[in-house]
PDB file of C-alpha atoms in Angstrom:
ATOM      1  CA  ASP D   1       0.000   0.000   0.000  1.00 69.00           C
ATOM      2  CA  ALA D   2       1.226   3.511  -0.784  1.00 83.00           C
ATOM      3  CA  GLY D   3       0.220   4.800   2.617  1.00 95.00           C
ATOM      4  CA  VAL D   4      -2.039   7.752   3.321  1.00 98.00           C
ATOM      5  CA  ILE D   5      -2.070  10.028   0.305  1.00 98.00           C
ATOM      6  CA  GLN D   6      -2.789  13.722   0.564  1.00 98.00           C
ATOM      7  CA  SER D   7      -3.192  16.260  -2.175  1.00 97.00           C
ATOM      8  CA  PRO D   8      -2.105  18.803  -2.986  1.00 98.00           C
ATOM      9  CA  ARG D   9       1.230  18.865  -1.171  1.00 97.00           C
ATOM     10  CA  HIS D  10       1.333  22.649  -1.326  1.00 98.00           C
ATOM     11  CA  GLU D  11      -1.448  25.146  -1.821  1.00 98.00           C
ATOM     12  CA  VAL D  12      -1.197  28.905  -2.039  1.00 98.00           C
ATOM     13  CA  THR D  13      -4.446  30.803  -2.232  1.00 97.00           C
ATOM     14  CA  GLU D  14      -5.786  34.289  -1.734  1.00 97.00           C
ATOM     15  CA  MET D  15      -7.850  35.286   1.248  1.00 97.00           C
ATOM     16  CA  GLY D  16     -11.521  34.668   0.644  1.00 97.00           C
ATOM     17  CA  GLN D  17     -11.049  31.792  -1.754  1.00 98.00           C
ATOM     18  CA  GLU D  18     -12.344  28.294  -1.168  1.00 98.00           C
ATOM     19  CA  VAL D  19      -9.722  25.642  -0.451  1.00 98.00           C
ATOM     20  CA  THR D  20     -10.242  21.884  -0.627  1.00 98.00           C
ATOM     21  CA  LEU D  21      -7.733  19.446   0.800  1.00 98.00           C
ATOM     22  CA  ARG D  22      -7.956  15.777  -0.112  1.00 98.00           C
ATOM     23  CA  CYS D  23      -7.033  12.563   1.604  1.00 98.00           C
ATOM     24  CA  LYS D  24      -6.993   8.919   0.567  1.00 98.00           C
ATOM     25  CA  PRO D  25      -6.627   6.673   3.621  1.00 98.00           C
ATOM     26  CA  ILE D  26      -4.996   3.274   3.634  1.00 97.00           C
ATOM     27  CA  SER D  27      -7.351   0.684   2.191  1.00 96.00           C
ATOM     28  CA  GLY D  28      -9.278  -1.183   4.854  1.00 94.00           C
ATOM     29  CA  HIS D  29      -8.718   1.390   7.584  1.00 94.00           C
ATOM     30  CA  ASP D  30     -11.752   2.297   9.667  1.00 93.00           C
ATOM     31  CA  TYR D  31     -10.710   5.617  11.197  1.00 94.00           C
ATOM     32  CA  LEU D  32      -9.700   8.808   9.449  1.00 96.00           C
ATOM     33  CA  PHE D  33      -8.313  11.840  11.277  1.00 96.00           C
ATOM     34  CA  TRP D  34      -7.658  15.413  10.151  1.00 97.00           C
ATOM     35  CA  TYR D  35      -4.992  17.397  12.040  1.00 97.00           C
ATOM     36  CA  ARG D  36      -3.628  20.909  11.663  1.00 97.00           C
ATOM     37  CA  GLN D  37      -0.103  21.912  12.666  1.00 97.00           C
ATOM     38  CA  THR D  38       1.147  25.433  13.322  1.00 96.00           C
ATOM     39  CA  MET D  39       4.171  26.742  15.166  1.00 93.00           C
ATOM     40  CA  MET D  40       1.968  28.440  17.742  1.00 93.00           C
ATOM     41  CA  ARG D  41      -0.490  25.636  18.494  1.00 93.00           C
ATOM     42  CA  GLY D  42       1.338  22.467  17.484  1.00 94.00           C
ATOM     43  CA  LEU D  43      -0.665  19.494  16.216  1.00 95.00           C
ATOM     44  CA  GLU D  44      -4.398  19.865  16.746  1.00 94.00           C
ATOM     45  CA  LEU D  45      -7.058  17.296  15.970  1.00 94.00           C
ATOM     46  CA  LEU D  46      -9.797  18.866  13.866  1.00 96.00           C
ATOM     47  CA  ILE D  47     -12.181  15.984  13.230  1.00 95.00           C
ATOM     48  CA  TYR D  48     -12.243  12.233  12.935  1.00 94.00           C
ATOM     49  CA  PHE D  49     -14.429   9.675  11.180  1.00 95.00           C
ATOM     50  CA  ASN D  50     -15.279   6.070  11.939  1.00 93.00           C
ATOM     51  CA  ASN D  51     -16.561   4.080   8.965  1.00 94.00           C
ATOM     52  CA  ASN D  52     -17.156   7.328   7.069  1.00 95.00           C
ATOM     53  CA  VAL D  53     -19.262   8.837   9.874  1.00 96.00           C
ATOM     54  CA  PRO D  54     -17.987  11.968  11.668  1.00 95.00           C
ATOM     55  CA  ILE D  55     -17.534  11.110  15.328  1.00 92.00           C
ATOM     56  CA  ASP D  56     -15.954  14.171  16.888  1.00 91.00           C
ATOM     57  CA  ASP D  57     -15.681  17.548  15.169  1.00 93.00           C
ATOM     58  CA  SER D  58     -15.118  19.594  18.303  1.00 92.00           C
ATOM     59  CA  GLY D  59     -11.694  20.633  17.044  1.00 92.00           C
ATOM     60  CA  MET D  60     -13.021  22.283  13.896  1.00 95.00           C
ATOM     61  CA  PRO D  61     -12.191  25.933  14.516  1.00 89.00           C
ATOM     62  CA  GLU D  62     -15.291  27.535  13.022  1.00 87.00           C
ATOM     63  CA  ASP D  63     -18.058  27.188  10.490  1.00 92.00           C
ATOM     64  CA  ARG D  64     -15.725  28.056   7.661  1.00 96.00           C
ATOM     65  CA  PHE D  65     -14.271  24.557   8.038  1.00 97.00           C
ATOM     66  CA  SER D  66     -16.122  21.471   6.880  1.00 97.00           C
ATOM     67  CA  ALA D  67     -15.071  17.871   6.318  1.00 98.00           C
ATOM     68  CA  LYS D  68     -16.692  15.024   4.449  1.00 97.00           C
ATOM     69  CA  MET D  69     -16.029  11.371   3.868  1.00 98.00           C
ATOM     70  CA  PRO D  70     -18.319  10.237   1.047  1.00 97.00           C
ATOM     71  CA  ASN D  71     -16.763   6.773   0.943  1.00 96.00           C
ATOM     72  CA  ALA D  72     -14.121   4.663   2.650  1.00 95.00           C
ATOM     73  CA  SER D  73     -11.368   5.728   0.294  1.00 96.00           C
ATOM     74  CA  PHE D  74     -11.732   9.489   0.192  1.00 97.00           C
ATOM     75  CA  SER D  75     -12.114  12.477   2.485  1.00 98.00           C
ATOM     76  CA  THR D  76     -12.037  16.234   1.986  1.00 98.00           C
ATOM     77  CA  LEU D  77     -11.415  19.174   4.276  1.00 98.00           C
ATOM     78  CA  LYS D  78     -12.835  22.405   2.931  1.00 98.00           C
ATOM     79  CA  ILE D  79     -12.228  25.957   4.084  1.00 98.00           C
ATOM     80  CA  GLN D  80     -14.601  28.584   2.749  1.00 97.00           C
ATOM     81  CA  PRO D  81     -13.734  31.431   2.850  1.00 97.00           C
ATOM     82  CA  SER D  82     -10.064  31.020   3.672  1.00 97.00           C
ATOM     83  CA  GLU D  83      -8.189  33.491   5.879  1.00 97.00           C
ATOM     84  CA  PRO D  84      -4.453  34.084   6.434  1.00 97.00           C
ATOM     85  CA  ARG D  85      -4.686  32.555   9.918  1.00 96.00           C
ATOM     86  CA  ASP D  86      -5.649  29.250   8.299  1.00 97.00           C
ATOM     87  CA  SER D  87      -2.114  28.940   6.984  1.00 98.00           C
ATOM     88  CA  ALA D  88      -0.740  25.696   8.401  1.00 98.00           C
ATOM     89  CA  VAL D  89       0.216  22.150   7.515  1.00 98.00           C
ATOM     90  CA  TYR D  90      -2.816  19.894   7.414  1.00 98.00           C
ATOM     91  CA  PHE D  91      -2.323  16.184   8.052  1.00 98.00           C
ATOM     92  CA  CYS D  92      -4.610  13.281   7.405  1.00 98.00           C
ATOM     93  CA  ALA D  93      -4.152   9.977   9.238  1.00 97.00           C
ATOM     94  CA  SER D  94      -5.897   6.623   9.211  1.00 96.00           C
ATOM     95  CA  ARG D  95      -6.046   3.614  11.476  1.00 93.00           C
ATOM     96  CA  ILE D  96      -7.574   0.190  11.466  1.00 91.00           C
ATOM     97  CA  LEU D  97     -10.278  -0.524  14.047  1.00 85.00           C
ATOM     98  CA  THR D  98      -8.317  -3.095  16.006  1.00 81.00           C
ATOM     99  CA  GLY D  99      -4.938  -1.503  15.499  1.00 80.00           C
ATOM    100  CA  THR D 100      -2.836   0.817  17.578  1.00 84.00           C
ATOM    101  CA  GLU D 101      -0.767   2.645  15.022  1.00 90.00           C
ATOM    102  CA  ALA D 102      -2.091   5.672  13.200  1.00 93.00           C
ATOM    103  CA  PHE D 103      -0.530   6.281   9.778  1.00 96.00           C
ATOM    104  CA  PHE D 104      -0.061   9.874   8.709  1.00 97.00           C
ATOM    105  CA  GLY D 105       0.157  11.355   5.269  1.00 97.00           C
ATOM    106  CA  GLN D 106       2.866  13.770   4.167  1.00 97.00           C
ATOM    107  CA  GLY D 107       0.624  16.731   4.793  1.00 98.00           C
ATOM    108  CA  THR D 108      -0.623  19.687   2.783  1.00 98.00           C
ATOM    109  CA  ARG D 109       1.095  22.992   3.402  1.00 98.00           C
ATOM    110  CA  LEU D 110      -1.529  25.702   3.006  1.00 98.00           C
ATOM    111  CA  THR D 111      -0.596  29.342   2.638  1.00 98.00           C
ATOM    112  CA  VAL D 112      -3.358  31.935   2.517  1.00 98.00           C
ATOM    113  CA  VAL D 113      -2.165  35.366   1.397  1.00 97.00           C
TER     114      VAL D 113
ATOM    115  CA  ASP N   1      -7.404  14.045  28.591  1.00 56.00           C
ATOM    116  CA  ALA N   2      -4.525  13.115  30.872  1.00 63.00           C
ATOM    117  CA  LYS N   3      -1.587  15.401  30.228  1.00 88.00           C
ATOM    118  CA  THR N   4       2.049  14.564  29.534  1.00 94.00           C
ATOM    119  CA  THR N   5       5.111  16.680  30.261  1.00 95.00           C
ATOM    120  CA  GLN N   6       8.282  16.429  28.182  1.00 97.00           C
ATOM    121  CA  PRO N   7      11.443  18.526  27.972  1.00 97.00           C
ATOM    122  CA  ASN N   8      11.331  20.935  25.053  1.00 96.00           C
ATOM    123  CA  SER N   9      14.621  19.754  23.616  1.00 97.00           C
ATOM    124  CA  MET N  10      17.480  17.322  24.106  1.00 98.00           C
ATOM    125  CA  GLU N  11      20.844  16.750  22.487  1.00 97.00           C
ATOM    126  CA  SER N  12      22.637  13.538  21.857  1.00 96.00           C
ATOM    127  CA  ASN N  13      25.799  12.351  20.192  1.00 96.00           C
ATOM    128  CA  GLU N  14      25.596  10.012  17.260  1.00 97.00           C
ATOM    129  CA  GLU N  15      25.816   6.303  18.119  1.00 96.00           C
ATOM    130  CA  GLU N  16      25.146   6.935  21.791  1.00 96.00           C
ATOM    131  CA  PRO N  17      21.967   5.895  23.629  1.00 96.00           C
ATOM    132  CA  VAL N  18      19.257   8.471  24.173  1.00 97.00           C
ATOM    133  CA  HIS N  19      16.727   8.472  26.993  1.00 98.00           C
ATOM    134  CA  LEU N  20      13.688  10.660  26.347  1.00 98.00           C
ATOM    135  CA  PRO N  21      11.607  11.179  29.497  1.00 98.00           C
ATOM    136  CA  CYS N  22       7.879  11.735  29.823  1.00 97.00           C
ATOM    137  CA  ASN N  23       5.882  12.515  32.953  1.00 96.00           C
ATOM    138  CA  HIS N  24       2.202  11.614  33.131  1.00 95.00           C
ATOM    139  CA  SER N  25       1.259  11.803  36.788  1.00 94.00           C
ATOM    140  CA  THR N  26      -2.507  11.885  36.106  1.00 91.00           C
ATOM    141  CA  ILE N  27      -2.516   8.736  33.980  1.00 92.00           C
ATOM    142  CA  SER N  28      -5.568   6.526  34.438  1.00 89.00           C
ATOM    143  CA  GLY N  29      -5.693   2.750  34.505  1.00 88.00           C
ATOM    144  CA  THR N  30      -6.985   2.473  30.961  1.00 87.00           C
ATOM    145  CA  ASP N  31      -4.489   4.887  29.388  1.00 90.00           C
ATOM    146  CA  TYR N  32      -1.919   3.440  27.035  1.00 93.00           C
ATOM    147  CA  ILE N  33       1.368   5.294  26.596  1.00 95.00           C
ATOM    148  CA  HIS N  34       2.143   5.972  22.942  1.00 95.00           C
ATOM    149  CA  TRP N  35       5.221   7.498  21.355  1.00 97.00           C
ATOM    150  CA  TYR N  36       5.290   9.074  17.937  1.00 97.00           C
ATOM    151  CA  ARG N  37       8.008  11.022  16.223  1.00 98.00           C
ATOM    152  CA  GLN N  38       7.954  13.617  13.485  1.00 98.00           C
ATOM    153  CA  LEU N  39      10.916  13.920  11.187  1.00 97.00           C
ATOM    154  CA  PRO N  40      11.474  17.278   9.461  1.00 95.00           C
ATOM    155  CA  SER N  41       8.840  18.041   6.818  1.00 93.00           C
ATOM    156  CA  GLN N  42       7.010  14.753   7.395  1.00 95.00           C
ATOM    157  CA  GLY N  43       3.925  13.560   9.195  1.00 97.00           C
ATOM    158  CA  PRO N  44       4.192  11.901  12.597  1.00 97.00           C
ATOM    159  CA  GLU N  45       5.075   8.220  12.663  1.00 97.00           C
ATOM    160  CA  TYR N  46       4.397   5.608  15.295  1.00 96.00           C
ATOM    161  CA  VAL N  47       7.337   4.495  17.409  1.00 97.00           C
ATOM    162  CA  ILE N  48       6.085   2.300  20.222  1.00 96.00           C
ATOM    163  CA  HIS N  49       3.365   1.926  22.849  1.00 95.00           C
ATOM    164  CA  GLY N  50       2.799   0.154  26.155  1.00 95.00           C
ATOM    165  CA  LEU N  51       0.483  -0.195  29.125  1.00 94.00           C
ATOM    166  CA  THR N  52       2.423  -1.484  32.124  1.00 94.00           C
ATOM    167  CA  SER N  53       5.334  -3.631  31.017  1.00 93.00           C
ATOM    168  CA  ASN N  54       8.469  -2.476  29.267  1.00 94.00           C
ATOM    169  CA  VAL N  55       8.318  -2.925  25.505  1.00 95.00           C
ATOM    170  CA  ASN N  56      10.908  -3.384  22.794  1.00 96.00           C
ATOM    171  CA  ASN N  57      10.657  -3.142  19.034  1.00 94.00           C
ATOM    172  CA  ARG N  58      13.004  -2.583  16.149  1.00 92.00           C
ATOM    173  CA  MET N  59      12.926   1.174  16.587  1.00 91.00           C
ATOM    174  CA  ALA N  60      13.167   1.685  20.334  1.00 96.00           C
ATOM    175  CA  SER N  61      12.437   0.507  23.852  1.00 97.00           C
ATOM    176  CA  LEU N  62       9.839   1.872  26.220  1.00 98.00           C
ATOM    177  CA  ALA N  63      10.494   1.744  29.936  1.00 98.00           C
ATOM    178  CA  ILE N  64       7.430   2.361  32.107  1.00 97.00           C
ATOM    179  CA  ALA N  65       7.716   3.212  35.788  1.00 97.00           C
ATOM    180  CA  GLU N  66       6.078   0.841  38.215  1.00 96.00           C
ATOM    181  CA  ASP N  67       3.511   3.482  39.256  1.00 95.00           C
ATOM    182  CA  ARG N  68       3.022   4.395  35.549  1.00 96.00           C
ATOM    183  CA  LYS N  69       3.441   8.080  36.300  1.00 96.00           C
ATOM    184  CA  SER N  70       6.417   8.356  34.021  1.00 97.00           C
ATOM    185  CA  SER N  71       8.005   6.583  31.092  1.00 97.00           C
ATOM    186  CA  THR N  72      11.189   6.754  29.056  1.00 98.00           C
ATOM    187  CA  LEU N  73      11.709   6.181  25.371  1.00 98.00           C
ATOM    188  CA  ILE N  74      15.113   4.671  24.724  1.00 98.00           C
ATOM    189  CA  LEU N  75      16.920   4.880  21.416  1.00 97.00           C
ATOM    190  CA  HIS N  76      19.796   2.466  21.786  1.00 95.00           C
ATOM    191  CA  ARG N  77      22.150   4.053  19.247  1.00 95.00           C
ATOM    192  CA  ALA N  78      21.118   7.451  17.972  1.00 96.00           C
ATOM    193  CA  THR N  79      21.748   8.218  14.333  1.00 96.00           C
ATOM    194  CA  LEU N  80      21.461  11.501  12.490  1.00 96.00           C
ATOM    195  CA  ARG N  81      18.192  10.204  11.024  1.00 96.00           C
ATOM    196  CA  ASP N  82      16.730  10.035  14.531  1.00 97.00           C
ATOM    197  CA  ALA N  83      16.718  13.835  14.776  1.00 98.00           C
ATOM    198  CA  ALA N  84      13.020  14.600  15.159  1.00 98.00           C
ATOM    199  CA  VAL N  85      10.324  15.787  17.544  1.00 98.00           C
ATOM    200  CA  TYR N  86       9.252  12.940  19.835  1.00 98.00           C
ATOM    201  CA  TYR N  87       5.747  12.986  21.253  1.00 97.00           C
ATOM    202  CA  CYS N  88       4.584  11.086  24.316  1.00 96.00           C
ATOM    203  CA  ILE N  89       0.804  10.644  24.208  1.00 94.00           C
ATOM    204  CA  LEU N  90      -1.744   8.976  26.456  1.00 92.00           C
ATOM    205  CA  ARG N  91      -4.678   7.285  24.770  1.00 88.00           C
ATOM    206  CA  ASP N  92      -7.590   5.787  26.654  1.00 79.00           C
ATOM    207  CA  ASN N  93      -8.657   2.729  24.728  1.00 69.00           C
ATOM    208  CA  ASN N  94     -12.084   2.908  26.322  1.00 60.00           C
ATOM    209  CA  ALA N  95     -12.969   6.450  25.401  1.00 56.00           C
ATOM    210  CA  GLY N  96     -12.413   7.832  21.963  1.00 60.00           C
ATOM    211  CA  ASN N  97      -9.760   6.933  19.508  1.00 70.00           C
ATOM    212  CA  MET N  98      -7.945  10.139  18.816  1.00 80.00           C
ATOM    213  CA  LEU N  99      -4.354  11.022  19.624  1.00 86.00           C
ATOM    214  CA  THR N 100      -3.869  14.334  21.425  1.00 87.00           C
ATOM    215  CA  PHE N 101      -0.389  15.711  20.771  1.00 91.00           C
ATOM    216  CA  GLY N 102       1.489  17.935  23.205  1.00 90.00           C
ATOM    217  CA  GLY N 103       4.617  19.929  22.496  1.00 91.00           C
ATOM    218  CA  GLY N 104       7.011  16.984  22.302  1.00 96.00           C
ATOM    219  CA  THR N 105      10.788  16.898  22.692  1.00 98.00           C
ATOM    220  CA  ARG N 106      12.980  18.067  19.859  1.00 98.00           C
ATOM    221  CA  LEU N 107      15.937  15.690  19.691  1.00 98.00           C
ATOM    222  CA  MET N 108      19.108  16.976  18.084  1.00 98.00           C
ATOM    223  CA  VAL N 109      21.802  14.453  17.199  1.00 97.00           C
ATOM    224  CA  LYS N 110      25.365  15.634  16.827  1.00 96.00           C
ATOM    225  CA  PRO N 111      27.811  13.804  14.593  1.00 94.00           C
TER     226      PRO N 111
END
């Protein structure tokens, strides 16, 4: 398996634009997590899914952020409208139900100017 | 969530052992101790985990205090590729499945 795949790797957008980040988890994994990393706040959990159903979205900063998982092999994190303070590295991770180890993607570096 | 405390940074010499400490005085009986590391410009990767007994794997060893209020990640021979931020995380297997990351310890390895 190629691991957790995120796209794009880098995204530069203007304030006010819509941004969509994509994640393909490892096949057969039951959990999918979205994290955000900044220098100031470190790694923060935004939301996670179990079998495509959102379980905990308490980390989503505000209504501008939304996440979906239409099927077991794909998830999106959307920011609309984007703001400069959303600039961060966004990580997706997946894990099997009975497993311990979470596998992280390479991340998407988002810059909002 | 039970909190962990780690030193902000540590230095080591290449090919020497490294002991990375973690304090978790409020750990509960169902909390597992997990360690992840994040290499530069990469996502975190799993290192090791344990509950009560010491654990060994190909990457590292985990020594857990008898009262479970602290643990130590041991890298037996540090290499330059081990330079990373190491996170000690508690995860309650009975409540939720997320990992909550703290600040971690930045390990610098000198040649």
